[in-house]
Amino acid sequence: MEKDMIVNGVNFNITNAELFKHSVEGIQKSIATPKSFFCSDNIISWNRNLSFMTDSSFMQLVQRHATSDIEMAIIWRTYVLCYFARLATHLPGDFLEVGAYQGNTANVIADWIDIESSDKKYWLYDAFEHTGIEANHALPGHSPELFEEVKKRFRNYKSIHVIKGHVPNSFSQGFPESIAFAHIDLNQAPAEVATLERVLPILTPGGIIVLDDYGWHGYRAQKEAEDPLLARFGLSALELPTGQGLVIKPL
Ligand SMILES: C[S@@+](CC[C@H](N)C(=O)[O-])C[C@H]1O[C@@H](n2cnc3c(N)ncnc32)[C@H](O)[C@@H]1O
């Protein structure tokens, strides 16, 4: 007999309710085989290969550059970034991260693609401190010393340029002529839109943008501001299960 069942406001008929039950049973089984189970960074998934978790070179790299548990928590996002960054090394243009914070993710990417043996520059931008008036929220690592600490972190990387200040104004201190890969992670819409206004016209064909906050409901204002801008350039973002938005400029 058909029955209705409401789960999180969604009306399931009996067929969907059976699917839901099947999924819950899948979770139960996966807990018994934890290698296929991932629960972190607002993702609960089961019955997955989680290939990155068995890639020892990737796991060691993330662990080497981690400064807190957060880097392990967001590891699926980092895996996505590393995959696309490596793909972008074959394209003309530089790399950039807008919203680099302590440089953890940039450090993993730089080593994953061996940036020093490439012809690329990697531009890192951040305010590095928080005065209380910014549209983005403060983070525990923000401080007047953070800029110097990040510069020190990358002192042996000739290709990495660390630029302090509020974007987009800080772009006047240095900005690439063409871009192969951009990671944009500012936790606020106005500066991200201003960044995209600069990035999109010089994105190389095949070039890749990863928008860290695009799929997060709490940062929905960013998606809403960015979708029309991307559309103006004939582009759109693919919302990934990690919450990232992936934009690839067609060749
Ligand atoms: C979530 S953190 C970035 C984390 C980093 N991408 C990582 O993966 O380790 C966001 C950063 O954006 C920076 N930010 C936000 N708005 C900014 C602006 N207008 N100019 C410069 N930096 C900004 C903040 O200072 C903060 O450090």
CSV table of N, CA and C in Angstrom, one decimal, residues 44-178:
chain,number,residue,atom,x,y,z
A,44,ILE,N,28.5,14.0,4.7
A,44,ILE,CA,28.4,12.6,5.2
A,44,ILE,C,28.2,11.7,4.0
A,45,SER,N,29.2,10.9,3.7
A,45,SER,CA,29.1,10.0,2.5
A,45,SER,C,29.5,8.6,2.9
A,46,TRP,N,29.0,7.7,2.2
A,46,TRP,CA,29.3,6.3,2.5
A,46,TRP,C,29.4,5.5,1.2
A,47,ASN,N,30.0,4.3,1.3
A,47,ASN,CA,30.1,3.5,0.1
A,47,ASN,C,30.9,4.2,-1.0
A,48,ARG,N,32.0,4.9,-0.7
A,48,ARG,CA,32.8,5.6,-1.6
A,48,ARG,C,34.2,5.1,-1.6
A,49,ASN,N,35.0,5.2,-2.7
A,49,ASN,CA,36.3,4.7,-2.7
A,49,ASN,C,37.3,5.6,-1.9
A,50,LEU,N,36.9,6.9,-1.9
A,50,LEU,CA,37.8,7.9,-1.2
A,50,LEU,C,39.2,7.8,-1.6
A,51,SER,N,39.4,7.8,-2.9
A,51,SER,CA,40.8,7.5,-3.5
A,51,SER,C,41.9,8.4,-2.8
A,52,PHE,N,41.6,9.6,-2.6
A,52,PHE,CA,42.6,10.5,-2.0
A,52,PHE,C,43.1,10.1,-0.7
A,53,MET,N,42.2,9.4,0.1
A,53,MET,CA,42.6,8.9,1.4
A,53,MET,C,43.7,7.8,1.4
A,54,THR,N,43.8,7.2,0.2
A,54,THR,CA,44.7,6.1,0.1
A,54,THR,C,45.9,6.5,-0.8
A,55,ASP,N,46.0,7.8,-1.2
A,55,ASP,CA,47.1,8.3,-1.9
A,55,ASP,C,48.1,8.8,-0.9
A,56,SER,N,49.1,8.0,-0.6
A,56,SER,CA,50.0,8.4,0.5
A,56,SER,C,50.8,9.7,0.3
A,57,SER,N,51.1,9.9,-1.0
A,57,SER,CA,51.9,11.2,-1.2
A,57,SER,C,51.0,12.4,-1.0
A,58,PHE,N,49.8,12.3,-1.3
A,58,PHE,CA,48.8,13.4,-1.1
A,58,PHE,C,48.6,13.6,0.4
A,59,MET,N,48.3,12.4,1.1
A,59,MET,CA,48.0,12.5,2.5
A,59,MET,C,49.2,13.1,3.3
A,60,GLN,N,50.4,12.6,2.9
A,60,GLN,CA,51.6,13.1,3.6
A,60,GLN,C,51.8,14.6,3.4
A,61,LEU,N,51.6,15.0,2.2
A,61,LEU,CA,51.7,16.5,1.9
A,61,LEU,C,50.8,17.3,2.7
A,62,VAL,N,49.5,16.9,2.8
A,62,VAL,CA,48.5,17.7,3.6
A,62,VAL,C,49.0,17.7,5.0
A,63,GLN,N,49.4,16.5,5.5
A,63,GLN,CA,49.8,16.5,7.0
A,63,GLN,C,51.0,17.3,7.2
A,64,ARG,N,51.9,17.4,6.3
A,64,ARG,CA,53.2,18.1,6.4
A,64,ARG,C,52.9,19.6,6.6
A,65,HIS,N,51.9,20.1,5.8
A,65,HIS,CA,51.6,21.6,5.8
A,65,HIS,C,50.5,22.0,6.7
A,66,ALA,N,49.8,21.0,7.4
A,66,ALA,CA,48.7,21.3,8.3
A,66,ALA,C,49.2,22.1,9.5
A,67,THR,N,48.4,23.1,9.9
A,67,THR,CA,48.8,23.8,11.1
A,67,THR,C,47.7,23.6,12.2
A,68,SER,N,46.6,22.9,11.8
A,68,SER,CA,45.5,22.5,12.7
A,68,SER,C,44.7,21.4,12.2
A,69,ASP,N,43.8,20.9,12.9
A,69,ASP,CA,42.9,19.8,12.5
A,69,ASP,C,42.1,20.2,11.3
A,70,ILE,N,41.9,21.5,11.0
A,70,ILE,CA,41.1,22.0,10.0
A,70,ILE,C,41.5,21.5,8.6
A,71,GLU,N,42.9,21.4,8.4
A,71,GLU,CA,43.4,21.0,7.1
A,71,GLU,C,43.0,19.5,6.8
A,72,MET,N,42.9,18.7,7.9
A,72,MET,CA,42.4,17.3,7.6
A,72,MET,C,40.9,17.3,7.4
A,73,ALA,N,40.2,18.2,8.1
A,73,ALA,CA,38.8,18.2,8.0
A,73,ALA,C,38.4,18.6,6.6
A,74,ILE,N,39.1,19.5,5.9
A,74,ILE,CA,38.7,20.0,4.6
A,74,ILE,C,39.5,19.3,3.5
A,75,ILE,N,39.9,18.1,3.8
A,75,ILE,CA,40.8,17.4,2.8
A,75,ILE,C,40.2,17.1,1.5
A,76,TRP,N,38.9,16.9,1.5
A,76,TRP,CA,38.3,16.6,0.2
A,76,TRP,C,38.3,17.8,-0.7
A,77,ARG,N,38.1,19.0,-0.1
A,77,ARG,CA,38.3,20.3,-0.9
A,77,ARG,C,39.7,20.4,-1.4
A,78,THR,N,40.7,20.1,-0.6
A,78,THR,CA,42.1,20.2,-1.0
A,78,THR,C,42.4,19.3,-2.1
A,79,TYR,N,41.8,18.1,-2.1
A,79,TYR,CA,42.0,17.1,-3.2
A,79,TYR,C,41.5,17.7,-4.5
A,80,VAL,N,40.3,18.3,-4.4
A,80,VAL,CA,39.7,18.9,-5.6
A,80,VAL,C,40.7,19.9,-6.2
A,81,LEU,N,41.2,20.8,-5.3
A,81,LEU,CA,42.1,21.9,-5.7
A,81,LEU,C,43.3,21.3,-6.3
A,82,CYS,N,43.9,20.3,-5.7
A,82,CYS,CA,45.2,19.7,-6.2
A,82,CYS,C,44.9,19.1,-7.6
A,83,TYR,N,43.8,18.4,-7.8
A,83,TYR,CA,43.5,17.8,-9.0
A,83,TYR,C,43.5,18.9,-10.2
A,84,PHE,N,42.7,19.9,-9.9
A,84,PHE,CA,42.6,20.9,-11.0
A,84,PHE,C,43.8,21.8,-11.1
A,85,ALA,N,44.5,22.0,-10.1
A,85,ALA,CA,45.8,22.8,-10.2
A,85,ALA,C,46.8,22.1,-11.1
A,86,ARG,N,46.9,20.7,-10.9
A,86,ARG,CA,47.8,20.0,-11.7
A,86,ARG,C,47.4,20.0,-13.2
A,87,LEU,N,46.1,19.9,-13.4
A,87,LEU,CA,45.6,20.0,-14.8
A,87,LEU,C,46.0,21.4,-15.4
A,88,ALA,N,45.9,22.4,-14.6
A,88,ALA,CA,46.1,23.8,-15.1
A,88,ALA,C,47.6,24.1,-15.4
A,89,THR,N,48.5,23.2,-14.9
A,89,THR,CA,49.9,23.5,-15.1
A,89,THR,C,50.3,23.4,-16.6
A,90,HIS,N,49.4,22.7,-17.3
A,90,HIS,CA,49.7,22.5,-18.8
A,90,HIS,C,49.2,23.7,-19.6
A,91,LEU,N,48.6,24.7,-18.9
A,91,LEU,CA,48.0,25.9,-19.6
A,91,LEU,C,48.9,27.1,-19.5
A,92,PRO,N,48.9,28.0,-20.4
A,92,PRO,CA,49.6,29.3,-20.2
A,92,PRO,C,48.9,30.1,-19.1
A,93,GLY,N,49.7,30.8,-18.3
A,93,GLY,CA,49.1,31.7,-17.3
A,93,GLY,C,49.5,31.3,-15.9
A,94,ASP,N,49.4,32.3,-15.0
A,94,ASP,CA,49.8,32.1,-13.6
A,94,ASP,C,48.7,31.5,-12.7
A,95,PHE,N,49.1,31.2,-11.5
A,95,PHE,CA,48.2,30.7,-10.5
A,95,PHE,C,47.9,31.9,-9.5
A,96,LEU,N,46.7,31.9,-8.9
A,96,LEU,CA,46.5,32.8,-7.8
A,96,LEU,C,45.5,32.2,-6.8
A,97,GLU,N,45.7,32.7,-5.5
A,97,GLU,CA,44.8,32.4,-4.5
A,97,GLU,C,44.4,33.7,-3.8
A,98,VAL,N,43.1,34.0,-3.9
A,98,VAL,CA,42.6,35.3,-3.4
A,98,VAL,C,41.9,35.0,-2.1
A,99,GLY,N,42.5,35.3,-1.0
A,99,GLY,CA,42.1,34.8,0.4
A,99,GLY,C,43.0,33.7,0.7
A,100,ALA,N,44.3,34.0,1.0
A,100,ALA,CA,45.2,32.9,1.2
A,100,ALA,C,45.4,32.6,2.7
A,101,TYR,N,45.0,33.5,3.6
A,101,TYR,CA,45.0,33.3,5.0
A,101,TYR,C,46.4,32.8,5.4
A,102,GLN,N,46.6,31.7,6.1
A,102,GLN,CA,47.9,31.3,6.6
A,102,GLN,C,48.8,30.6,5.5
A,103,GLY,N,48.2,30.4,4.4
A,103,GLY,CA,49.0,29.8,3.3
A,103,GLY,C,49.0,28.3,3.3
A,104,ASN,N,48.2,27.7,4.1
A,104,ASN,CA,48.2,26.2,4.2
A,104,ASN,C,47.8,25.6,2.8
A,105,THR,N,46.7,26.0,2.3
A,105,THR,CA,46.3,25.3,1.0
A,105,THR,C,47.2,25.6,-0.1
A,106,ALA,N,47.7,26.9,-0.1
A,106,ALA,CA,48.6,27.3,-1.2
A,106,ALA,C,49.9,26.5,-1.1
A,107,ASN,N,50.3,26.2,0.1
A,107,ASN,CA,51.6,25.4,0.3
A,107,ASN,C,51.4,24.0,-0.3
A,108,VAL,N,50.2,23.4,0.0
A,108,VAL,CA,50.0,22.0,-0.5
A,108,VAL,C,50.0,22.0,-2.0
A,109,ILE,N,49.2,23.0,-2.6
A,109,ILE,CA,49.1,23.1,-4.0
A,109,ILE,C,50.5,23.3,-4.7
A,110,ALA,N,51.2,24.3,-4.1
A,110,ALA,CA,52.6,24.6,-4.7
A,110,ALA,C,53.5,23.4,-4.7
A,111,ASP,N,53.4,22.6,-3.6
A,111,ASP,CA,54.3,21.4,-3.6
A,111,ASP,C,53.7,20.2,-4.5
A,112,TRP,N,52.4,20.2,-4.5
A,112,TRP,CA,51.8,19.1,-5.3
A,112,TRP,C,52.1,19.3,-6.8
A,113,ILE,N,52.1,20.5,-7.3
A,113,ILE,CA,52.4,20.7,-8.7
A,113,ILE,C,53.9,21.0,-8.9
A,114,ASP,N,54.7,21.1,-7.8
A,114,ASP,CA,56.1,21.5,-7.9
A,114,ASP,C,56.2,22.8,-8.6
A,115,ILE,N,55.6,23.8,-8.1
A,115,ILE,CA,55.6,25.1,-8.7
A,115,ILE,C,57.0,25.7,-9.0
A,116,GLU,N,57.9,25.3,-8.2
A,116,GLU,CA,59.3,25.9,-8.4
A,116,GLU,C,59.9,25.4,-9.7
A,117,SER,N,59.5,24.2,-10.2
A,117,SER,CA,60.1,23.8,-11.4
A,117,SER,C,59.2,24.1,-12.6
A,118,SER,N,58.2,24.9,-12.4
A,118,SER,CA,57.3,25.3,-13.5
A,118,SER,C,57.7,26.7,-13.9
A,119,ASP,N,57.0,27.2,-14.9
A,119,ASP,CA,57.3,28.6,-15.4
A,119,ASP,C,56.3,29.6,-14.8
A,120,LYS,N,55.5,29.1,-13.8
A,120,LYS,CA,54.4,29.9,-13.3
A,120,LYS,C,54.8,30.7,-12.0
A,121,LYS,N,54.0,31.8,-11.9
A,121,LYS,CA,54.1,32.5,-10.6
A,121,LYS,C,52.8,32.2,-9.9
A,122,TYR,N,52.9,32.2,-8.6
A,122,TYR,CA,51.7,31.9,-7.8
A,122,TYR,C,51.5,33.1,-6.9
A,123,TRP,N,50.4,33.8,-7.1
A,123,TRP,CA,50.1,35.1,-6.4
A,123,TRP,C,49.1,34.9,-5.3
A,124,LEU,N,49.5,35.2,-4.1
A,124,LEU,CA,48.7,35.0,-2.9
A,124,LEU,C,48.3,36.4,-2.3
A,125,TYR,N,47.0,36.6,-2.1
A,125,TYR,CA,46.4,37.9,-1.6
A,125,TYR,C,45.7,37.6,-0.4
A,126,ASP,N,45.9,38.5,0.6
A,126,ASP,CA,45.0,38.5,1.8
A,126,ASP,C,45.2,39.8,2.6
A,127,ALA,N,44.2,40.2,3.4
A,127,ALA,CA,44.4,41.3,4.3
A,127,ALA,C,45.2,40.9,5.5
A,128,PHE,N,45.2,39.6,5.8
A,128,PHE,CA,46.0,39.0,6.9
A,128,PHE,C,45.6,39.4,8.3
A,129,GLU,N,44.9,40.5,8.4
A,129,GLU,CA,44.4,40.9,9.7
A,129,GLU,C,42.9,41.4,9.6
A,130,HIS,N,42.3,41.6,10.7
A,130,HIS,CA,40.9,41.9,10.7
A,130,HIS,C,40.7,43.1,11.7
A,131,THR,N,40.1,44.2,11.1
A,131,THR,CA,40.0,45.3,12.0
A,131,THR,C,38.6,45.4,12.6
A,132,GLY,N,37.7,44.6,12.2
A,132,GLY,CA,36.3,44.6,12.7
A,132,GLY,C,35.3,45.3,11.8
A,133,ILE,N,35.8,45.9,10.7
A,133,ILE,CA,34.9,46.6,9.8
A,133,ILE,C,34.7,45.8,8.5
A,134,GLU,N,35.4,44.8,8.3
A,134,GLU,CA,35.4,44.0,7.0
A,134,GLU,C,34.1,43.3,6.8
A,135,ALA,N,33.7,43.0,5.6
A,135,ALA,CA,32.5,42.3,5.3
A,135,ALA,C,32.6,40.8,5.6
A,136,ASN,N,33.9,40.3,5.6
A,136,ASN,CA,34.1,38.9,6.0
A,136,ASN,C,34.4,38.8,7.5
A,137,HIS,N,34.2,37.6,8.0
A,137,HIS,CA,34.4,37.4,9.5
A,137,HIS,C,35.8,37.2,9.8
A,138,ALA,N,36.2,37.5,11.1
A,138,ALA,CA,37.5,37.4,11.5
A,138,ALA,C,37.8,35.9,11.7
A,139,LEU,N,39.1,35.5,11.6
A,139,LEU,CA,39.6,34.2,11.8
A,139,LEU,C,40.6,34.2,12.9
A,140,PRO,N,40.8,33.1,13.7
A,140,PRO,CA,41.7,33.1,14.8
A,140,PRO,C,43.2,33.4,14.5
A,141,GLY,N,43.6,33.1,13.2
A,141,GLY,CA,45.0,33.4,12.8
A,141,GLY,C,45.2,34.8,12.4
A,142,HIS,N,44.2,35.6,12.2
A,142,HIS,CA,44.4,37.0,11.8
A,142,HIS,C,45.2,37.8,12.8
A,143,SER,N,46.2,38.5,12.4
A,143,SER,CA,47.0,39.3,13.3
A,143,SER,C,47.9,40.2,12.5
A,144,PRO,N,48.5,41.2,13.1
A,144,PRO,CA,49.4,42.1,12.4
A,144,PRO,C,50.6,41.4,12.0
A,145,GLU,N,50.9,40.3,12.6
A,145,GLU,CA,52.2,39.5,12.2
A,145,GLU,C,52.0,38.5,11.1
A,146,LEU,N,50.7,38.2,10.8
A,146,LEU,CA,50.5,37.1,9.9
A,146,LEU,C,51.1,37.3,8.5
A,147,PHE,N,51.1,38.5,8.0
A,147,PHE,CA,51.7,38.7,6.7
A,147,PHE,C,53.2,38.3,6.7
A,148,GLU,N,53.9,38.7,7.7
A,148,GLU,CA,55.4,38.4,7.7
A,148,GLU,C,55.5,36.9,7.9
A,149,GLU,N,54.6,36.3,8.7
A,149,GLU,CA,54.7,34.8,8.9
A,149,GLU,C,54.5,34.1,7.6
A,150,VAL,N,53.6,34.5,6.8
A,150,VAL,CA,53.3,33.8,5.5
A,150,VAL,C,54.4,34.1,4.5
A,151,LYS,N,55.0,35.3,4.5
A,151,LYS,CA,56.1,35.6,3.7
A,151,LYS,C,57.3,34.7,4.0
A,152,LYS,N,57.5,34.5,5.3
A,152,LYS,CA,58.6,33.7,5.8
A,152,LYS,C,58.3,32.2,5.4
A,153,ARG,N,57.1,31.8,5.5
A,153,ARG,CA,56.8,30.4,5.1
A,153,ARG,C,57.2,30.1,3.7
A,154,PHE,N,57.0,31.1,2.8
A,154,PHE,CA,57.3,30.9,1.4
A,154,PHE,C,58.6,31.5,1.0
A,155,ARG,N,59.5,31.8,1.9
A,155,ARG,CA,60.8,32.5,1.6
A,155,ARG,C,61.6,31.7,0.6
A,156,ASN,N,61.5,30.4,0.5
A,156,ASN,CA,62.3,29.6,-0.4
A,156,ASN,C,61.6,29.3,-1.7
A,157,TYR,N,60.5,29.9,-1.9
A,157,TYR,CA,59.7,29.7,-3.2
A,157,TYR,C,59.8,31.0,-4.0
A,158,LYS,N,60.7,31.0,-5.0
A,158,LYS,CA,60.8,32.2,-5.8
A,158,LYS,C,59.6,32.6,-6.6
A,159,SER,N,58.8,31.5,-6.9
A,159,SER,CA,57.6,31.8,-7.7
A,159,SER,C,56.4,32.3,-7.0
A,160,ILE,N,56.5,32.3,-5.6
A,160,ILE,CA,55.3,32.7,-4.9
A,160,ILE,C,55.4,34.2,-4.4
A,161,HIS,N,54.4,35.0,-4.7
A,161,HIS,CA,54.4,36.4,-4.4
A,161,HIS,C,53.2,36.6,-3.4
A,162,VAL,N,53.5,37.1,-2.2
A,162,VAL,CA,52.5,37.3,-1.2
A,162,VAL,C,52.2,38.8,-1.1
A,163,ILE,N,50.9,39.1,-1.3
A,163,ILE,CA,50.5,40.5,-1.3
A,163,ILE,C,49.5,40.8,-0.2
A,164,LYS,N,49.9,41.8,0.6
A,164,LYS,CA,49.0,42.2,1.7
A,164,LYS,C,48.1,43.4,1.3
A,165,GLY,N,46.8,43.3,1.8
A,165,GLY,CA,45.9,44.4,1.6
A,165,GLY,C,44.6,43.9,1.2
A,166,HIS,N,43.6,44.9,1.1
A,166,HIS,CA,42.3,44.5,0.7
A,166,HIS,C,42.1,44.4,-0.8
A,167,VAL,N,41.7,43.3,-1.3
A,167,VAL,CA,41.3,43.2,-2.7
A,167,VAL,C,40.0,43.9,-2.9
A,168,PRO,N,39.8,44.5,-4.0
A,168,PRO,CA,40.6,44.6,-5.2
A,168,PRO,C,41.7,45.6,-5.2
A,169,ASN,N,41.8,46.5,-4.2
A,169,ASN,CA,42.8,47.6,-4.3
A,169,ASN,C,44.2,47.1,-4.3
A,170,SER,N,44.4,46.0,-3.5
A,170,SER,CA,45.8,45.4,-3.4
A,170,SER,C,46.3,44.8,-4.8
A,171,PHE,N,45.4,44.6,-5.7
A,171,PHE,CA,45.8,44.1,-7.0
A,171,PHE,C,46.8,45.1,-7.7
A,172,SER,N,46.7,46.3,-7.3
A,172,SER,CA,47.6,47.3,-7.9
A,172,SER,C,49.1,47.0,-7.5
A,173,GLN,N,49.3,46.2,-6.5
A,173,GLN,CA,50.7,45.9,-6.1
A,173,GLN,C,51.3,44.8,-7.0
A,174,GLY,N,50.5,44.2,-7.8
A,174,GLY,CA,51.0,43.1,-8.7
A,174,GLY,C,49.8,42.2,-9.0
A,175,PHE,N,49.7,41.9,-10.3
A,175,PHE,CA,48.6,41.0,-10.8
A,175,PHE,C,49.1,40.4,-12.0
A,176,PRO,N,48.7,39.1,-12.2
A,176,PRO,CA,49.2,38.4,-13.4
A,176,PRO,C,48.6,39.0,-14.7
A,177,GLU,N,49.3,38.7,-15.8
A,177,GLU,CA,48.8,39.1,-17.1
A,177,GLU,C,47.7,38.1,-17.7
A,178,SER,N,48.0,36.8,-17.3
A,178,SER,CA,47.0,35.8,-17.7
A,178,SER,C,46.9,34.7,-16.6
